[in-house]
Structures are given as C-alpha cells and as structure tokens.
Coordinates of C-alpha atoms and ligand atoms in Angstrom, one line a residue:
M862 CA 20.5 -12.7 -15.8
P863 CA 18.2 -15.1 -13.6
A864 CA 16.7 -13.8 -10.9
E865 CA 18.4 -13.2 -7.4
L866 CA 17.9 -12.0 -3.8
A867 CA 20.5 -8.9 -3.4
C868 CA 21.4 -7.5 -0.4
F869 CA 20.1 -3.8 -0.3
Q870 CA 22.9 -2.4 1.7
A871 CA 25.4 -1.2 -1.4
A872 CA 28.6 -1.8 1.1
C873 CA 27.5 -5.6 1.3
G874 CA 25.7 -6.2 -2.2
A875 CA 25.6 -9.9 -1.1
R876 CA 23.7 -12.1 -3.5
F877 CA 21.7 -15.1 -2.7
P878 CA 19.7 -18.0 -4.7
I879 CA 16.3 -17.1 -5.4
T880 CA 15.0 -20.2 -3.4
E881 CA 16.5 -19.4 -0.2
V882 CA 14.1 -18.9 2.7
I883 CA 15.5 -15.7 3.9
Y884 CA 13.9 -12.1 4.8
T885 CA 17.2 -10.2 5.4
C886 CA 20.7 -10.4 4.5
P887 CA 22.4 -13.3 6.3
R888 CA 25.8 -11.4 6.3
C889 CA 24.8 -8.1 7.2
G890 CA 21.1 -7.8 8.4
G891 CA 20.4 -5.2 5.7
L892 CA 16.9 -5.6 3.5
L893 CA 16.8 -8.1 0.4
E894 CA 15.6 -7.0 -2.8
V895 CA 14.8 -9.1 -5.9
A896 CA 17.2 -8.5 -8.7
Y897 CA 17.3 -9.2 -12.3
S898 CA 18.4 -7.8 -15.7
G899 CA 15.6 -6.1 -17.3
P900 CA 13.1 -7.4 -19.7
S901 CA 14.7 -8.5 -23.1
M902 CA 11.9 -7.3 -25.3
P903 CA 11.7 -3.7 -26.7
A904 CA 9.1 -1.4 -24.8
S905 CA 6.6 -1.0 -27.9
T906 CA 6.5 -5.0 -27.8
L907 CA 6.1 -5.0 -23.9
R908 CA 3.3 -2.5 -24.2
Q909 CA 1.3 -4.4 -26.9
L910 CA 1.7 -7.6 -25.3
W911 CA 0.4 -6.2 -22.0
R912 CA -2.4 -4.7 -23.5
S913 CA -3.4 -7.8 -25.5
R914 CA -3.1 -9.8 -22.5
R915 CA -6.1 -8.2 -21.0
L916 CA -8.5 -9.8 -23.9
N917 CA -7.5 -13.3 -22.7
E918 CA -9.7 -15.8 -20.3
S919 CA -6.7 -16.5 -18.7
L920 CA -6.7 -15.6 -14.8
L921 CA -2.9 -15.2 -15.1
D922 CA -3.1 -12.8 -17.9
R923 CA -6.1 -10.9 -16.6
S924 CA -4.5 -10.2 -13.2
G925 CA -3.4 -6.7 -12.9
V926 CA -0.2 -8.3 -11.5
W927 CA 0.7 -11.2 -13.6
R928 CA -0.1 -9.4 -16.8
Y929 CA 3.2 -7.5 -16.4
R930 CA 5.4 -10.7 -15.4
E931 CA 8.0 -9.6 -17.5
M932 CA 8.7 -7.0 -15.0
L933 CA 8.6 -9.5 -12.2
P934 CA 10.4 -12.4 -13.4
F935 CA 11.2 -14.6 -10.3
L936 CA 9.2 -17.8 -10.9
D937 CA 10.0 -20.5 -13.3
D938 CA 6.7 -21.7 -13.4
Y939 CA 3.4 -19.8 -13.2
S940 CA 1.2 -22.8 -13.0
T941 CA 0.9 -22.6 -9.3
V942 CA 0.3 -19.1 -9.0
V943 CA -3.0 -18.2 -7.3
S944 CA -5.0 -15.4 -8.4
L945 CA -8.0 -13.9 -7.2
G946 CA -8.3 -11.2 -9.8
E947 CA -6.4 -8.7 -8.1
G948 CA -5.0 -5.3 -9.6
N949 CA -7.1 -4.0 -12.6
T950 CA -7.8 -1.1 -10.4
P951 CA -9.3 2.3 -11.6
L952 CA -7.7 6.0 -12.1
L953 CA -10.4 7.9 -11.0
E954 CA -10.6 11.8 -11.6
A955 CA -12.2 13.5 -8.9
P956 CA -12.7 17.1 -9.7
G957 CA -14.0 17.7 -6.0
A958 CA -10.9 16.8 -4.5
A959 CA -9.1 18.7 -7.1
R960 CA -10.9 22.1 -6.1
W961 CA -10.5 21.5 -2.2
A962 CA -6.9 20.7 -2.6
G963 CA -6.3 23.5 -4.7
L964 CA -5.5 21.9 -8.0
D965 CA -6.8 22.2 -11.5
R966 CA -7.1 18.4 -12.0
L967 CA -6.4 15.3 -9.5
A968 CA -6.7 11.6 -10.2
F969 CA -7.0 9.0 -7.7
K970 CA -5.6 5.2 -8.3
H971 CA -8.0 3.6 -6.1
Q972 CA -6.3 0.4 -5.0
G973 CA -9.4 -0.6 -2.5
F974 CA -11.0 -1.8 -5.7
N975 CA -8.7 -5.1 -5.2
P976 CA -10.3 -8.4 -4.1
S977 CA -9.5 -7.9 -0.4
G978 CA -10.0 -4.4 -0.6
S979 CA -6.5 -2.8 -0.3
F980 CA -3.2 -2.5 -2.4
K981 CA -1.9 -5.5 -0.5
D982 CA -3.2 -7.6 -2.6
N983 CA -0.8 -6.7 -5.4
G984 CA 2.0 -7.7 -3.7
M985 CA 0.1 -10.8 -1.6
T986 CA -0.4 -13.0 -4.8
C987 CA 3.2 -12.8 -5.4
G988 CA 4.5 -13.8 -1.9
V989 CA 2.0 -16.6 -1.8
A990 CA 3.3 -18.0 -5.2
Q991 CA 6.7 -17.9 -3.9
A992 CA 5.6 -19.5 -0.7
L993 CA 4.3 -22.1 -3.0
R994 CA 7.2 -22.4 -4.7
L995 CA 9.4 -23.1 -1.8
G996 CA 7.1 -25.8 -0.8
M997 CA 5.8 -23.7 2.6
R998 CA 2.8 -24.9 3.9
R999 CA 2.3 -22.0 6.7
V1000 CA 2.7 -18.5 6.4
A1001 CA 2.3 -15.6 8.9
C1002 CA 2.0 -11.9 9.5
V1003 CA 1.9 -9.0 11.6
S1004 CA -0.6 -6.6 10.4
T1005 CA -2.6 -3.0 11.2
G1006 CA -5.3 -4.9 8.9
N1007 CA -4.8 -5.1 5.6
T1008 CA -2.0 -7.4 5.1
S1009 CA -3.9 -10.0 7.4
A1010 CA -7.1 -9.6 5.2
S1011 CA -5.2 -10.0 2.4
M1012 CA -3.0 -12.9 3.4
A1013 CA -5.9 -14.6 4.7
A1014 CA -7.4 -14.6 1.5
Y1015 CA -4.8 -15.5 -0.3
A1016 CA -3.7 -18.1 1.9
A1017 CA -7.1 -19.8 1.7
A1018 CA -7.3 -20.0 -2.0
A1019 CA -3.9 -21.8 -2.1
G1020 CA -4.7 -24.2 0.6
L1021 CA -2.0 -22.7 2.9
E1022 CA -2.3 -22.5 6.8
A1023 CA -2.5 -18.8 8.1
F1024 CA -1.4 -17.3 11.1
V1025 CA -2.5 -13.6 11.7
F1026 CA -0.9 -11.4 14.5
V1027 CA -2.6 -8.1 15.1
P1028 CA -2.2 -5.6 17.9
Q1029 CA -5.1 -6.0 20.2
G1030 CA -7.8 -3.1 19.9
N1031 CA -6.1 -1.4 17.3
I1032 CA -7.1 -2.5 13.8
A1033 CA -10.3 -1.6 12.3
F1034 CA -13.1 -4.0 12.5
G1035 CA -13.8 -4.9 8.8
K1036 CA -10.2 -5.9 8.6
L1037 CA -10.4 -8.2 11.4
A1038 CA -13.6 -9.5 10.1
Q1039 CA -12.0 -10.7 6.8
A1040 CA -9.1 -12.5 8.4
L1041 CA -11.6 -14.4 10.6
E1042 CA -13.7 -15.0 7.7
Y1043 CA -11.2 -16.1 5.7
G1044 CA -10.1 -19.0 8.1
A1045 CA -6.9 -17.8 9.6
R1046 CA -5.7 -18.3 12.9
T1047 CA -5.7 -15.2 14.4
F1048 CA -3.9 -13.9 17.2
Q1049 CA -4.7 -10.2 19.1
V1050 CA -1.6 -9.5 20.9
E1051 CA -1.3 -6.8 23.4
A1052 CA 1.7 -4.9 22.2
N1053 CA 2.1 -2.5 19.1
F1054 CA 2.8 -3.6 15.6
D1055 CA 6.6 -2.9 15.9
Q1056 CA 6.8 -5.1 18.7
I1057 CA 4.5 -8.0 17.5
L1058 CA 6.8 -8.1 13.8
A1059 CA 9.9 -8.6 16.2
L1060 CA 8.0 -11.3 17.9
V1061 CA 6.5 -12.8 14.6
R1062 CA 10.1 -13.0 13.0
T1063 CA 11.2 -15.3 15.7
L1064 CA 8.4 -17.6 15.4
A1065 CA 8.6 -17.8 11.8
D1066 CA 12.0 -19.1 11.9
R1067 CA 11.4 -21.6 15.2
L1068 CA 8.6 -22.8 13.7
G1069 CA 9.1 -22.8 9.8
I1070 CA 6.5 -20.3 8.6
Y1071 CA 6.8 -18.6 5.7
L1072 CA 6.7 -14.3 6.8
L1073 CA 4.7 -12.5 4.4
N1074 CA 5.1 -8.7 5.7
S1075 CA 6.3 -6.1 3.4
V1076 CA 9.9 -7.0 4.6
N1077 CA 9.2 -10.1 2.1
P1078 CA 10.8 -8.7 -1.1
F1079 CA 8.5 -11.0 -3.0
R1080 CA 5.6 -8.7 -1.7
I1081 CA 7.4 -5.5 -2.9
E1082 CA 7.9 -7.2 -6.5
G1083 CA 4.2 -7.2 -6.9
Q1084 CA 3.3 -4.1 -5.3
K1085 CA 5.0 -2.5 -8.3
T1086 CA 2.5 -3.4 -10.6
I1087 CA 0.3 -0.6 -9.2
V1088 CA 2.8 2.2 -10.8
I1089 CA 2.9 0.2 -13.9
E1090 CA -0.7 -0.2 -14.4
M1091 CA -0.9 3.4 -13.6
M1092 CA 1.5 4.4 -16.3
E1093 CA -0.2 1.9 -18.8
Q1094 CA -3.6 4.0 -17.8
R1095 CA -1.9 6.9 -18.5
D1096 CA -0.6 5.6 -21.9
W1097 CA 3.1 5.9 -20.5
N1098 CA 3.2 9.3 -19.4
P1099 CA 4.3 9.7 -16.2
P1100 CA 2.4 12.3 -13.7
E1101 CA 4.8 15.2 -11.9
W1102 CA 3.9 13.4 -8.7
I1103 CA 2.7 10.6 -7.0
V1104 CA 1.3 10.9 -3.7
L1105 CA 1.0 7.9 -1.2
P1106 CA 0.5 7.3 2.4
G1107 CA 3.8 6.0 4.5
G1108 CA 3.4 3.3 6.9
N1109 CA 5.8 0.4 7.1
L1110 CA 7.2 2.0 3.9
G1111 CA 6.8 -0.9 1.7
N1112 CA 4.7 0.9 -1.0
A1113 CA 7.3 3.6 -1.2
A1114 CA 10.1 1.1 -1.7
A1115 CA 8.0 -0.7 -4.6
F1116 CA 6.8 2.4 -6.3
G1117 CA 10.4 3.7 -6.4
K1118 CA 11.7 0.3 -7.7
A1119 CA 8.9 0.2 -10.4
L1120 CA 9.8 3.8 -11.6
R1121 CA 13.5 2.9 -12.0
E1122 CA 12.6 -0.3 -14.0
L1123 CA 10.3 1.3 -16.2
L1124 CA 12.9 4.1 -17.1
A1125 CA 15.6 1.6 -17.4
A1126 CA 13.3 -0.4 -19.9
G1127 CA 12.3 2.5 -21.9
L1128 CA 8.9 2.6 -20.6
I1129 CA 8.6 5.8 -19.5
S1130 CA 10.9 8.9 -20.0
R1131 CA 11.2 10.6 -16.7
L1132 CA 10.4 10.0 -13.1
P1133 CA 7.7 11.2 -11.2
R1134 CA 8.4 12.5 -7.9
L1135 CA 7.3 10.4 -4.7
A1136 CA 5.6 12.5 -2.0
I1137 CA 5.2 10.2 1.1
I1138 CA 2.5 11.5 3.6
Q1139 CA 2.8 10.3 7.1
A1140 CA 0.1 10.8 10.4
E1141 CA 1.7 13.6 12.7
G1142 CA 1.6 10.9 15.3
A1143 CA 3.3 8.3 13.5
A1144 CA 5.8 10.0 11.5
P1145 CA 9.1 8.4 12.2
F1146 CA 10.3 8.8 8.6
Y1147 CA 9.3 12.3 8.2
N1148 CA 11.6 13.2 11.1
L1149 CA 14.6 11.2 9.3
V1150 CA 14.0 13.2 6.4
R1151 CA 14.1 16.2 8.1
R1152 CA 17.0 15.6 10.0
G1153 CA 18.5 14.7 6.9
H1154 CA 21.1 11.8 8.4
G1155 CA 20.0 8.2 9.3
P1156 CA 19.2 6.0 11.0
L1157 CA 15.8 6.2 11.5
E1158 CA 14.7 6.9 15.3
P1159 CA 11.6 4.7 15.9
V1160 CA 8.6 6.6 17.3
S1161 CA 8.1 4.3 20.6
N1162 CA 4.2 5.0 21.0
P1163 CA 3.0 5.7 17.7
E1164 CA -0.6 7.2 17.7
T1165 CA -3.1 8.1 14.6
L1166 CA -6.7 7.0 14.1
A1167 CA -5.7 5.7 10.7
T1168 CA -4.6 2.6 12.6
A1169 CA -3.3 1.4 9.1
I1170 CA -0.5 3.5 9.6
R1171 CA 0.0 3.7 13.1
I1172 CA 3.8 2.0 12.7
G1173 CA 6.5 3.8 14.6
D1174 CA 9.5 1.7 13.2
P1175 CA 8.8 1.0 9.6
V1176 CA 11.0 -2.0 8.4
S1177 CA 11.7 -0.5 4.9
W1178 CA 13.1 2.8 5.7
P1179 CA 16.5 2.3 3.8
K1180 CA 14.8 1.5 0.7
A1181 CA 12.2 4.4 1.1
L1182 CA 14.9 6.8 1.6
H1183 CA 16.8 5.5 -1.5
E1184 CA 13.6 5.9 -3.6
L1185 CA 12.7 9.2 -1.9
R1186 CA 16.2 10.5 -3.3
A1187 CA 16.1 8.6 -6.7
T1188 CA 12.5 10.6 -7.4
N1189 CA 13.6 13.8 -6.0
G1190 CA 10.6 13.2 -3.6
L1191 CA 9.3 14.5 -0.3
V1192 CA 7.7 13.8 3.1
E1193 CA 4.9 15.6 4.6
T1194 CA 2.7 14.9 7.9
V1195 CA -0.8 15.7 8.3
S1196 CA -3.0 16.1 11.5
E1197 CA -5.8 14.0 12.5
A1198 CA -8.4 16.6 11.8
E1199 CA -6.8 17.4 8.1
I1200 CA -7.1 13.7 7.6
A1201 CA -10.5 13.1 8.7
T1202 CA -11.8 16.3 6.6
A1203 CA -10.1 14.9 3.4
K1204 CA -11.6 11.8 3.7
A1205 CA -14.7 13.1 4.1
V1206 CA -13.9 15.3 0.7
I1207 CA -13.2 11.6 -1.1
G1208 CA -16.4 10.4 0.2
R1209 CA -18.3 13.4 -1.3
C1210 CA -16.6 12.5 -5.0
G1211 CA -18.4 9.5 -4.7
I1212 CA -15.1 7.8 -4.5
G1213 CA -14.7 7.0 -0.4
C1214 CA -11.6 5.1 0.9
E1215 CA -10.2 4.4 4.5
P1216 CA -8.4 7.0 6.7
A1217 CA -4.8 6.1 5.8
S1218 CA -5.5 6.7 2.6
A1219 CA -6.7 10.2 2.8
T1220 CA -3.4 11.4 4.2
T1221 CA -2.7 11.8 0.4
L1222 CA -5.4 14.3 -0.4
A1223 CA -4.6 16.2 3.0
G1224 CA -0.9 16.0 2.0
I1225 CA -1.7 17.5 -1.2
R1226 CA -3.7 20.6 -0.2
K1227 CA -0.8 21.0 2.4
L1228 CA 1.8 21.3 0.0
R1229 CA -0.1 23.1 -2.6
A1230 CA -0.7 25.5 0.0
A1231 CA 2.9 26.0 0.7
G1232 CA 3.7 26.1 -3.2
I1233 CA 5.7 23.0 -3.3
I1234 CA 2.8 21.2 -5.7
G1235 CA 1.7 23.9 -8.4
A1236 CA -2.1 24.7 -9.2
S1237 CA -1.2 22.8 -12.7
D1238 CA 0.8 20.2 -11.7
D1239 CA 0.1 16.6 -13.1
V1240 CA -0.9 14.9 -9.6
V1241 CA -1.9 11.0 -9.2
A1242 CA -2.6 9.8 -5.3
V1243 CA -2.7 6.4 -4.4
L1244 CA -5.9 5.4 -2.4
T1245 CA -4.8 2.4 -0.5
G1246 CA -7.9 1.0 1.3
H1247 CA -11.7 0.5 0.6
L1248 CA -13.9 3.0 2.3
L1249 CA -15.8 -0.2 4.4
K1250 CA -12.6 -1.3 6.0
D1251 CA -13.4 1.3 8.9
P1252 CA -17.0 1.8 8.9
D1253 CA -16.7 2.6 12.8
Y1254 CA -14.3 5.8 12.2
I1255 CA -16.9 7.2 9.2
Y1256 CA -20.1 6.8 11.8
R1257 CA -18.2 8.5 14.8
Y1258 CA -17.2 11.1 12.0
H1259 CA -20.9 11.9 10.8
T1260 CA -22.2 11.7 14.1
G1261 CA -19.8 14.5 15.4
S1262 CA -18.2 12.0 18.0
L1263 CA -14.7 11.1 16.7
C1264 CA -11.9 12.1 18.8
T1265 CA -8.0 12.5 18.4
P1266 CA -5.9 9.5 20.2
S1267 CA -5.5 12.1 22.6
G1268 CA -9.4 12.7 23.3
Q1269 CA -9.6 16.0 21.7
A1270 CA -13.0 16.2 19.6
I1271 CA -12.2 16.5 15.8
Q1272 CA -14.3 19.0 13.8
T1273 CA -16.5 17.5 11.4
V1274 CA -16.9 19.8 8.8
Y1275 CA -18.7 17.4 6.4
A1276 CA -20.6 15.5 9.1
N1277 CA -23.7 14.2 7.5
K1278 CA -25.8 12.9 10.4
P1279 CA -28.5 10.3 10.0
V1280 CA -31.8 11.5 10.9
A1281 CA -34.3 9.8 13.2
V1282 CA -38.0 10.2 11.8
P1283 CA -41.6 8.9 12.6
C1284 CA -42.9 6.9 10.1
D1285 CA -44.9 9.8 8.7
A1286 CA -44.8 11.2 5.3
D1287 CA -46.2 14.8 6.2
R1288 CA -43.4 15.1 8.8
I1289 CA -40.8 13.8 6.4
A1290 CA -41.9 15.9 3.8
A1291 CA -41.9 19.2 6.0
L1292 CA -38.1 18.1 7.2
I1293 CA -36.9 17.8 3.4
A1294 CA -38.8 21.2 2.7
G1295 CA -37.1 22.9 5.3
Ligands
LIG1712 N1 -2.7 2.4 3.4 C1 -3.2 1.2 3.8 C2 -4.8 1.2 3.8 C3 -2.6 0.3 4.7 O1 -3.3 -0.9 5.2 C4 -1.2 0.5 4.9 C5 -0.3 -0.2 5.6 C6 -0.7 1.9 4.4 C7 -1.3 2.4 3.9 C8 0.8 1.9 4.4 O2 1.7 1.4 3.5 O3 3.2 0.0 4.8 O4 3.4 0.1 2.4 O5 3.8 2.5 3.9 N2 -0.6 -1.4 6.1 C9 0.1 -2.9 6.8 C10 -0.7 -3.5 7.3 C11 1.2 -2.1 7.7 O6 -0.5 -4.1 8.1 O7 -1.8 -3.9 6.8 P1 3.2 1.0 3.8

C-alpha cells in the first residue's frame, strides 16, 4: 500500500493522497497520521540493513532518522532530503540518577545530542523533506523554543524561508538565539503557545506557508526513530518503561506509533509502558487521564519554569491517549522543586539536560516511591533537550535565586555557587583546604 494520510478519528477514517497540503482531516477536523503497510522485509533483514548503513559515508544512510527509512516510507525520492546528521544519540547509563530515584539501573536516551540540541531534529528533517517534496518555499511554526530552533536550522540548510512565532518573554534564551542565528524571521507574540498556534494556523493557510508544528504528521514520523534507535541500541530488547515529558504530546504520539509498528513488523516482541510526565502547572493531559473521559479540558494559563512544556491545550492529545492505552501507560505530574532537583542530579552525572527533560527523572522517583515502578524495573528516560538550551535557569538554580512562577523560592539542594576570589594563591589554597 502506498503511503497515505489517514484521519486518526476511528469514526471518520477518511484517507487522502500523501501530497495533499493538509494538517487536519478536511472532513471531520481530526488529526491526521501517515499510514502505510509495514515493511516488506523480514525483521532480521531489516536489522542487518540498518546496522550496515552506519558504515556508509552517505549522510542519508548515517542519519539516525533516514537509516530507518523502511519504517517511514512516505517519500518516493530521497535525493532532496536535507540531513544535518540528526539522531545517533547516545543511550547513557546513569548510576547516580538511578540511585537518587531508587532504581537499580537507569539509562537516558539523550536527544540533546542532536544538531540543534533537541529531539525536534528527528522530526524536522522529515517535515522539511515533505515541504520540499510539496514544492513549498516557506515554512512556519509556533514554538516554546526547540521546534523553532530546529525548524530554523533545517529551513536554512534547505534554502527555505522560515517564520518563527514564539511567546514573548517565555522562551529560553539559548533557543531564541538559535532561531536568530539560523536566519529565521522571528516574531515574539504577546500571547501563550496555544493562542499563537491558532494564529499561525490561520496565517499558514492565508499565506501559503507550510506549517511545521507537531500537528504536522510527517514530524511525528521522524520522531518515531527515537524509539527505533533506542531499541536497536538495546539489541531489540524493549525496556519495561519508557519515560518522557509531555507538552504538546507529539512525542507520546510518535513513540506509541513506533512501538506498535515495531511490534507488527516483528522487530520487538512486546510493548514497553509509556510514562508521560507533565509539570504540575501545565498538566491538562494528566487531568484528562485522571478524569477518565474526554475531551481534554485546556488549562487556560499554564505555568512552569520548564518553558518547553508550558502548554495548556496540547494538540496531539487524542493520539497520546490512544498510545497511552495501547501501551498500558500512565501520566504523572511533578512540582517545580522536583524538576529542579532532578535536573541538578542529572547534571551531577556529567550528563545534564534542560528543565523539561528533567521531569522524567523527577517522575520516575515519584512513581518509584509510590511502588508503581519497581526497583529492578528496566527503565529508559528520554532527555529531550541539551543542558545549554536554558543557561539562565541553571545560573539561578546554582546561585539560589530560582523561584516558582508564583514567586516562591525553590530550595536548591545541589546548588554549586561560583565563588568570587582575589588573585591570591594562598587565599585560594586556604579556601580549597577549608
Ligand atoms: N522537552 C522539550 C525540551 C521540548 O522542547 C518539548 C516540546 C517537550 C519536551 C514536549 O514534547 O510537545 O512532544 O510533548 N517543545 C515544543 C516546542 C512544544 O515548541 O519546541 P511534546
């Protein structure tokens, strides 16, 4: 079956050609997903093929996304793909973080090692490939920072004009700096992420701009490779848990789709459980799952210092809910203080990440304490963004000036304040000794 766009609403199920410029179902407004029959090769052949591609010099074969192209066969021609060397991110054992959370072992799949420093690159190479295939010359996104950094990079590399919309004052500086440096026209809008997304959808239609938010189903295809690569790194042995932060819920949608497709293709023999962690102040999906029935009720004024996931109306919630049920998964929330401490613990492992990523470790500790995750469970947490994305948060943490959005001081257990010293060897030696 050639690739098609399929409405995700089971009751609708409409299908459209893969080359149609649509983001939601024109019939019912539901989310779209890319649908195809699974790979035609046996699992053992695929495993060998993917491994052997790493040894090639071709950027397409070395890419940690396009290496797995049999799992995302929506293009007819790969010659126009723009790769910046995305994916190929490490799976890092972190004994210190495991101990802190009460686990025997814990591994981090660190997506911050991507070219623009976040997991968005896995999806963006696919979204931009589709934009090029459709002949679109302009691309846009609204972002809490990482999508815009990634889109700006890939658009620049592909020669596309990029328009970035970000909430004024609420994105980390490292991310804004990236969009500017990669040359995207950047608009700071006095509204929150959810309000700007509605605005940008209208503008994209009106101005013929291709929308590269995670509502774009081709981005989701690329993000599937995070899990595919993770399974390959584990020799196709799924963990019991995959823990990830939840914001707009694109990753939850992508991970679940990847896992179901890997199972159907015989590449894994069982599904891990997804554990999605949200910040307490921006937890509409947690509220939905607790309530047990839909639709999702948006949080009108989401608040968290983990600005990447400061989202009150996550667009991919129907897909995320489906994947949560398919994997017998769960959702948890964590406080600002829990995120801050977990982040510092990840730093002390020599690994580091941005605040949103640290929700994973904070969530694991909470689920471990509640007896939901067992001490000997096999757990992988996905760190979504690089430590340097948000240096301001780090500086405030280590100098003891980090406050919650409502102004309460956060206790900084692992603060590591820089010490001002005179240029005097004796005084410094005394300080070190003392
Ligand atoms: N972690 C980081 C570092 C992110 O940037 C995001 C989302 C998430 C987690 C949440 O992932 O949306 O798939 O649930 N950032 C988006 C952006 C919204 O605009 O960069 P999700």
